[in-house]
Short mmCIF file of C-alpha atoms in Angstrom, two decimals:
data_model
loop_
_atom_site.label_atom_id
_atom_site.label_comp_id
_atom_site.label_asym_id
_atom_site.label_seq_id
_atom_site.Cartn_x
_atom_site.Cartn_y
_atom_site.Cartn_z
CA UNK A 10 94.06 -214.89 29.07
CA UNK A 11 94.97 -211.63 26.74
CA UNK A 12 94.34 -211.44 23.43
CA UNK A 13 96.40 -209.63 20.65
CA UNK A 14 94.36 -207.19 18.82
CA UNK A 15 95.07 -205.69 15.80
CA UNK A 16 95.78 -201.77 16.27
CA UNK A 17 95.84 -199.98 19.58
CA UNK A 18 94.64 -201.78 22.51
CA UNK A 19 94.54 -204.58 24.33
CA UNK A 20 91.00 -205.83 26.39
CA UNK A 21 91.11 -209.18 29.02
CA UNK A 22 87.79 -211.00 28.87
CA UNK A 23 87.27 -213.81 31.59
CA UNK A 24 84.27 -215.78 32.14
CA UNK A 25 83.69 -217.35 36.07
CA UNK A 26 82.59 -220.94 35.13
CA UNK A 27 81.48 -224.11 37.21
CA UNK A 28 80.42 -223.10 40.81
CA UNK A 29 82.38 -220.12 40.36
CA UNK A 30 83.68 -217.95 43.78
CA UNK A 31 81.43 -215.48 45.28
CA UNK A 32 82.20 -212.00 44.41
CA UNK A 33 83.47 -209.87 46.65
CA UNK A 34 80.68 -207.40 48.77
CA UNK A 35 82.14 -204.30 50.11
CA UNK A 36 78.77 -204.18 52.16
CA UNK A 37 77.43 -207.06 54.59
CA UNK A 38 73.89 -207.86 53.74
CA UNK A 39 72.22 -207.90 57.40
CA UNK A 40 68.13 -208.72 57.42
CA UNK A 41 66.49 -207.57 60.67
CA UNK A 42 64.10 -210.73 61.81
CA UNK A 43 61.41 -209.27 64.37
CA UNK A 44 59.65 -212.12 65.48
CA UNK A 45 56.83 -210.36 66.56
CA UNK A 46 56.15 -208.82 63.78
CA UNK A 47 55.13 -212.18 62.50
CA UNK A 48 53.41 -214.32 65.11
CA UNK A 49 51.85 -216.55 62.80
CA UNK A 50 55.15 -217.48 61.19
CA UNK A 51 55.56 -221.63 62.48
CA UNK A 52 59.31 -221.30 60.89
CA UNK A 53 60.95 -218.41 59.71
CA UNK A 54 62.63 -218.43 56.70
CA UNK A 55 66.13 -218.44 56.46
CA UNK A 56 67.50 -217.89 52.95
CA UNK A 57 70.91 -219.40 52.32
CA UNK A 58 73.20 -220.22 49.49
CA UNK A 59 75.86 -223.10 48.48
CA UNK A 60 79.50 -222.35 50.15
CA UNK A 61 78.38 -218.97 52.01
CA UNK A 62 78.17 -218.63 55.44
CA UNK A 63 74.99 -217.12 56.85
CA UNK A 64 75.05 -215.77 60.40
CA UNK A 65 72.32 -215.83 62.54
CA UNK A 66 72.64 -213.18 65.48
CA UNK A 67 70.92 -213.23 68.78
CA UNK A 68 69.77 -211.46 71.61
CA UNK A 69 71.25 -213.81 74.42
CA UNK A 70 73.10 -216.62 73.53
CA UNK A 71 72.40 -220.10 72.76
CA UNK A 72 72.27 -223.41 73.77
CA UNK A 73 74.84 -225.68 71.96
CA UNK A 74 72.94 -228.77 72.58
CA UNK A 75 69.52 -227.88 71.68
CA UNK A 76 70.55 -226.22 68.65
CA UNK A 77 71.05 -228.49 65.24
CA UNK A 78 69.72 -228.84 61.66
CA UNK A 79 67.40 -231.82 60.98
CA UNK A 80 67.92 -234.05 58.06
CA UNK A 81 70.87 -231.92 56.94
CA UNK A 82 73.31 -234.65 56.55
CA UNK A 83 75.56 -234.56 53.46
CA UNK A 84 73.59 -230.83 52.38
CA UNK A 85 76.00 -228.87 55.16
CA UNK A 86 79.07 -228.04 57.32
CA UNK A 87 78.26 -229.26 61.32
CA UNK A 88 76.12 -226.35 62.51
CA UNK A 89 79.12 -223.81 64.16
CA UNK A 90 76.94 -222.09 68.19
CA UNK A 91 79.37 -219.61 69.20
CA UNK A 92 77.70 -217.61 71.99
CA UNK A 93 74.83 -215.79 70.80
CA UNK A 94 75.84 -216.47 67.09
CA UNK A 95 74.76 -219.63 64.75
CA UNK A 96 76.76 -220.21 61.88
CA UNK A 97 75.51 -222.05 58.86
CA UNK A 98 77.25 -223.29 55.86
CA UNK A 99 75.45 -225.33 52.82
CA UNK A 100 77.87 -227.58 51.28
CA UNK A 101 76.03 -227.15 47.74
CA UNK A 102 72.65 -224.69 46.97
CA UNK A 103 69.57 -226.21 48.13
CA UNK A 104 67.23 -227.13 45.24
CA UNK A 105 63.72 -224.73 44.72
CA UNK A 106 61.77 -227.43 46.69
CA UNK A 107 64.40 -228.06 49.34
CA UNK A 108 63.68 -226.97 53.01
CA UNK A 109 66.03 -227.53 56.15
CA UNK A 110 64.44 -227.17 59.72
CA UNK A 111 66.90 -225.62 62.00
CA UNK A 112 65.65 -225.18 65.74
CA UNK A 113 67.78 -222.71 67.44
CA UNK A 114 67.36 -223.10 71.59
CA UNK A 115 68.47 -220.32 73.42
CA UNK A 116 69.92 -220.11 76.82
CA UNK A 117 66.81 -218.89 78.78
CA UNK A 118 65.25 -222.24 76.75
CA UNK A 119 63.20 -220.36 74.42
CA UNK A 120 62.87 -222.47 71.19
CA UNK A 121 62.88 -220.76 67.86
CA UNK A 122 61.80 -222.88 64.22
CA UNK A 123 63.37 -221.61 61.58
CA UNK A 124 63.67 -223.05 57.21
CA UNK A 125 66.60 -222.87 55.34
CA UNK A 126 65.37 -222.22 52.02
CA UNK A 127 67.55 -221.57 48.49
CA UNK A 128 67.38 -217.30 47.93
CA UNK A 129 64.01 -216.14 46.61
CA UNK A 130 64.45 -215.49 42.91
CA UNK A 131 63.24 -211.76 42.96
CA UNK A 132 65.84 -210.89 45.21
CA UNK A 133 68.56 -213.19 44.39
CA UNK A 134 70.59 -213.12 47.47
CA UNK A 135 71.43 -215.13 50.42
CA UNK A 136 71.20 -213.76 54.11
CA UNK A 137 74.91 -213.08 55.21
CA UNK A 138 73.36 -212.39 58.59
CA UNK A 139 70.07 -212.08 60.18
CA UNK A 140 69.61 -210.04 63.76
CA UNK A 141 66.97 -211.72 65.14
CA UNK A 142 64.90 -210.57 67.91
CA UNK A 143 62.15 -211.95 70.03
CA UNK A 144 60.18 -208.57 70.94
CA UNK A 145 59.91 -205.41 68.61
CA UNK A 146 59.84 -203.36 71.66
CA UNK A 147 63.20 -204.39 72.89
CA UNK A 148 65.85 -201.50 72.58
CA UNK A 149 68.14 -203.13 70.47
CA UNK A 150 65.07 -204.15 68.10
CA UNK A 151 64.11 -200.69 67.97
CA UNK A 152 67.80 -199.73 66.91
CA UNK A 153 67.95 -202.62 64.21
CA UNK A 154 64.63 -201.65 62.62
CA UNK A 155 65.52 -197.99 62.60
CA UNK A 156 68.58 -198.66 61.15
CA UNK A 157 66.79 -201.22 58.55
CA UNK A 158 64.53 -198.19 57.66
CA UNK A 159 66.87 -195.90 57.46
CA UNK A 160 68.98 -197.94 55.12
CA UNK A 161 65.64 -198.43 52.84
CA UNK A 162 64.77 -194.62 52.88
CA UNK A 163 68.71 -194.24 51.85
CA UNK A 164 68.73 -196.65 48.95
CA UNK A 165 65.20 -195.19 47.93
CA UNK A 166 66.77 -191.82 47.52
CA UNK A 167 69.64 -193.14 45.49
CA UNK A 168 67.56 -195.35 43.44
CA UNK A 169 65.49 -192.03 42.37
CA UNK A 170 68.48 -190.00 41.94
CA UNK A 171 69.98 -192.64 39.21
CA UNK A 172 66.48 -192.45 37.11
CA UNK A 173 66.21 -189.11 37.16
CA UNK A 174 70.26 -189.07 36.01
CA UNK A 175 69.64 -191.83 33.28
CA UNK A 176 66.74 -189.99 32.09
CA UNK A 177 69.20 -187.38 30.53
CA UNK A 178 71.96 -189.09 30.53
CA UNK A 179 73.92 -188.96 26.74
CA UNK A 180 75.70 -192.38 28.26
CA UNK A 181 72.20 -194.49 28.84
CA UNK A 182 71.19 -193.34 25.77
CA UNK A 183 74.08 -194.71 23.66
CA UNK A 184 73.40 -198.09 25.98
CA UNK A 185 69.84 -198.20 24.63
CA UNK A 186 71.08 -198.35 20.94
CA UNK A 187 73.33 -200.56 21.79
CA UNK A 188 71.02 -203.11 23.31
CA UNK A 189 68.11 -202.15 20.55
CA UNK A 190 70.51 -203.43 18.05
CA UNK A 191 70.55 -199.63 16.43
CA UNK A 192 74.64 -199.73 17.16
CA UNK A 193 74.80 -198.19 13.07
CA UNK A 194 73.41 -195.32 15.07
CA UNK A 195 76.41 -195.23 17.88
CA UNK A 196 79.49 -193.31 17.24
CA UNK A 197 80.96 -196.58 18.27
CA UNK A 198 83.42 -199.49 16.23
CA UNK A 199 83.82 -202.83 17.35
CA UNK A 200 86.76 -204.35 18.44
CA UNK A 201 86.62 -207.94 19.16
CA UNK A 202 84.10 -210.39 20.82
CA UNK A 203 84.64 -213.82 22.95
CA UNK A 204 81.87 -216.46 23.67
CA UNK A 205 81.83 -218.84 26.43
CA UNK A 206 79.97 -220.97 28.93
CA UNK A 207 78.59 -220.50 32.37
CA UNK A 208 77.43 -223.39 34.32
CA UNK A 209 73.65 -222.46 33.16
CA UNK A 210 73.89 -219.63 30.44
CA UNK A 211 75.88 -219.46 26.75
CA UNK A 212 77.69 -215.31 26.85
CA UNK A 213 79.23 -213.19 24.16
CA UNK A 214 81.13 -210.30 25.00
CA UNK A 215 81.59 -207.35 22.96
CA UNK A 216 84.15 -204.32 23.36
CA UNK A 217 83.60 -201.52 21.17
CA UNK A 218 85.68 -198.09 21.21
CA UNK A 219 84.61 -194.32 20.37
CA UNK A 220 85.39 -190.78 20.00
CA UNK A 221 85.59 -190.23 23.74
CA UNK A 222 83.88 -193.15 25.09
CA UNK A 223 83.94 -196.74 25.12
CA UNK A 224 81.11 -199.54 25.47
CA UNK A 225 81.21 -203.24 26.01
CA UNK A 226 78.06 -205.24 25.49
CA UNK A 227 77.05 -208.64 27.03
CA UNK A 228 74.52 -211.31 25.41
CA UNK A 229 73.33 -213.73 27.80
CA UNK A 230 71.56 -216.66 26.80
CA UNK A 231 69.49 -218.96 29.81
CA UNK A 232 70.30 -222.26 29.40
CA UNK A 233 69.11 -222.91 33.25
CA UNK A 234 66.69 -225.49 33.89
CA UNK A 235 64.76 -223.67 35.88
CA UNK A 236 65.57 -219.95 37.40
CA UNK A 237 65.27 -216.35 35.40
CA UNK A 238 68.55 -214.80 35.04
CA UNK A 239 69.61 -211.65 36.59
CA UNK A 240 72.40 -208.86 36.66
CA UNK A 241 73.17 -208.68 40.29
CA UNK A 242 75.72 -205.26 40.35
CA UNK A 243 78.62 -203.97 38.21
CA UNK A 244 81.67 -202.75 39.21
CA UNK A 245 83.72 -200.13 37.67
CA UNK A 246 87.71 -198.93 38.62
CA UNK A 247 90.55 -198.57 38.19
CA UNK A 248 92.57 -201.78 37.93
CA UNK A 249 95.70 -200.42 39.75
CA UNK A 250 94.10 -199.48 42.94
CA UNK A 251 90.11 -200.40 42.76
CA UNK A 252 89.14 -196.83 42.98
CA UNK A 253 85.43 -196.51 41.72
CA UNK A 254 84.30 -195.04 38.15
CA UNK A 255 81.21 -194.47 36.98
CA UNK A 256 79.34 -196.89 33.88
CA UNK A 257 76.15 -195.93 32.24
CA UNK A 258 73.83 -199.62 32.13
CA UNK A 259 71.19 -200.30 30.08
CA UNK A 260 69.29 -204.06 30.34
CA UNK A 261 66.89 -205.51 27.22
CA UNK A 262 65.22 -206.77 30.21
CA UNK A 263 64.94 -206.38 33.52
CA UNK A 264 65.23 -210.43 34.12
CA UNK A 265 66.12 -213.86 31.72
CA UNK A 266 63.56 -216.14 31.21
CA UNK A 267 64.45 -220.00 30.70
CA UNK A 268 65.92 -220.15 27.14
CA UNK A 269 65.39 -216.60 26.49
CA UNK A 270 68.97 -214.03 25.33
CA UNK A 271 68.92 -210.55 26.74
CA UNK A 272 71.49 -208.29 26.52
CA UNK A 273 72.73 -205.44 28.34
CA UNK A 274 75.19 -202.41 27.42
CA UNK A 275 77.79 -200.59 29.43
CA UNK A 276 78.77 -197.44 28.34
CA UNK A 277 82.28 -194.97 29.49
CA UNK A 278 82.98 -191.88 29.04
CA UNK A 279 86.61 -190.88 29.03
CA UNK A 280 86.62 -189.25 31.86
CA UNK A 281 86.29 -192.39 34.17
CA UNK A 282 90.04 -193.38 32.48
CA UNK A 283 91.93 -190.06 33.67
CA UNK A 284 93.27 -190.49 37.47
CA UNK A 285 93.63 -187.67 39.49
CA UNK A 286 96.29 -186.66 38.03
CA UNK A 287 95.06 -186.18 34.64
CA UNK A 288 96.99 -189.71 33.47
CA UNK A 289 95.00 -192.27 31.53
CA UNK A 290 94.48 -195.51 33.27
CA UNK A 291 93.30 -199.14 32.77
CA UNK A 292 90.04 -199.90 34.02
CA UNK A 293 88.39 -203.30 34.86
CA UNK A 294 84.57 -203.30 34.76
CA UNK A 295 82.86 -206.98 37.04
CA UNK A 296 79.50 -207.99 36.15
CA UNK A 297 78.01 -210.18 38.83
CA UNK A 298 74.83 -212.39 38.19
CA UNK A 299 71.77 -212.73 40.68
CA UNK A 300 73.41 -215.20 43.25
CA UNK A 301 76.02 -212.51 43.40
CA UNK A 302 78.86 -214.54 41.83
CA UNK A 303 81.21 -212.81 39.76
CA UNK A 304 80.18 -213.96 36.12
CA UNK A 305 82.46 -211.98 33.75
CA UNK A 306 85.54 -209.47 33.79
CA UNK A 307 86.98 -207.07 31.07
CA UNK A 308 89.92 -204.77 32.01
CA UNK A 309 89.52 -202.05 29.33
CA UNK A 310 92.42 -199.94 27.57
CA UNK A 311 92.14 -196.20 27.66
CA UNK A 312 93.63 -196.37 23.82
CA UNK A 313 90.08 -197.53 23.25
CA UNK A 314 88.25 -193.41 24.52
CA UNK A 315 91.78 -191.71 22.91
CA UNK A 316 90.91 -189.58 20.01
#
């Protein structure tokens, strides 16, 4: 829905209500299961989420008939054994005390226990798929894990690189005002804020413009029974083509307690609204939550960096 603003520019703020559609993941998230590597384990954990498939991948493939859920009736889709895949599909989330046993059989009759559980709250995500293997010694084990490492080391790397960035970084520092409530001290002016509803949190967004750089800044309030909110990722480009920009971020708080408000800044520079051509474009920035849904959009006008 767009809004008429008075002066130069024109923002679009949406808010992703009710059981709102997954957002969309430009990278699988694949979980390398050893089971080996934890012998003690009576059922391994499975972690799965409302209306998302999770894939379970195995060495040799499985046996159809000694393969099923138990006491999953009316909680999911009829279990999907395709060769060595199973496919599983919760019709809703699982509560924090619910636990499915699935027993997967496979076709040399070795009989694996494993619990669907809801995502663990620290890492707010659902398995997409899960390579499981019997033996760590295997050669396609070996692969997996050495790709699973290599993956960690990877994101380590990054992870250091963006500290040591926001560290001097003019961008996180306006962010910081921003979310200190110090914005008297930010070259920025605001523009116009909306308010809305999730299904378990109250928002306000703000869009702000200035000399060279834009900001928008998001309050979230927990009104969830029971789970600490999270920002998941954020997404900035260009909203002709999706090519990627960059956006300073700066969070009150890592996490949301139950009926606590946090907010959390996003900062532009006007460089991320020039093309490669030199043109100024419109840019939408996505802010996903911790179950990786898509909670808000903003497309944001380049009238708001001009000088």
């Amino acid at each position: 829905m767009r809004h008429a603003l008075p002066g130069w520019f024109v923002a679009l703020f949406i808010l992703v209500a009710a059981p709102a559609i997954a957002g969309p993941r430009e990278r699988a998230q694949v979980r390398t299961l050893v089971l080996s590597e934890h012998p003690d384990d009576a059922a391994h954990r499975i972690h799965v989420a409302g209306q998302i498939v999770t894939v379970l991948r195995f060495e040799q493939p499985c046996d159809p008939l000694k393969t099923k859920l138990l006491g999953w009736e009316g909680r999911f889709e009829p279990l999907v054994v395709e060769g060595k895949r199973v496919v599983i599909e919760p019709l809703r989330a699982l509560a924090p005390d619910e636990s499915v046993p699935l027993l997967v059989t496979l076709a040399d009759g070795t009989a694996m226990s494993f619990l669907l559980r809801p995502p663990v709250e620290e890492l707010g995500r659902a398995d997409q798929q899960v390579d499981v293997f019997k033996d760590r010694e295997s050669y396609q084990a070996l692969v997996s894990v050495l790709a699973r490492t290599l993956k960690a080391k990877n994101a380590l790397e990054e992870e250091n690189a963006r500290l040591r960035e926001e560290e001097t970084s003019a961008d996180h520092a306006l962010a910081a005002l921003l979310v200190a409530g110090a914005g008297a001290q930010t070259p920025f002016k605001r523009q116009h804020t909306w308010r809305g509803y999730d299904v378990d949190a109250q928002l306000s967004m703000t869009v702000y413009s200035g000399k060279g750089k834009a900001a928008v800044m998001l309050s979230v309030t927990n009104q969830s029974e029971s789970r600490t909110w999270r920002l998941s990722q954020t997404k900035l480009f260009a909203s002709s083509n999706r090519a990627p920009r960059t956006v300073a971020i700066r969070a009150e708080r890592e996490s949301i307690a139950v009926g606590q408000t946090g907010a959390i800044a996003f900062v532009v520079d006007r460089g991320a609204f020039l093309n490669p051509e030199g043109r100024f474009e419109e840019l939408a920035l996505e802010i996903y939550q911790h179950d990786g849904r898509l909670m808000a959009a903003v497309l944001l006008d380049p009238q708001l960096v001009r000088e």
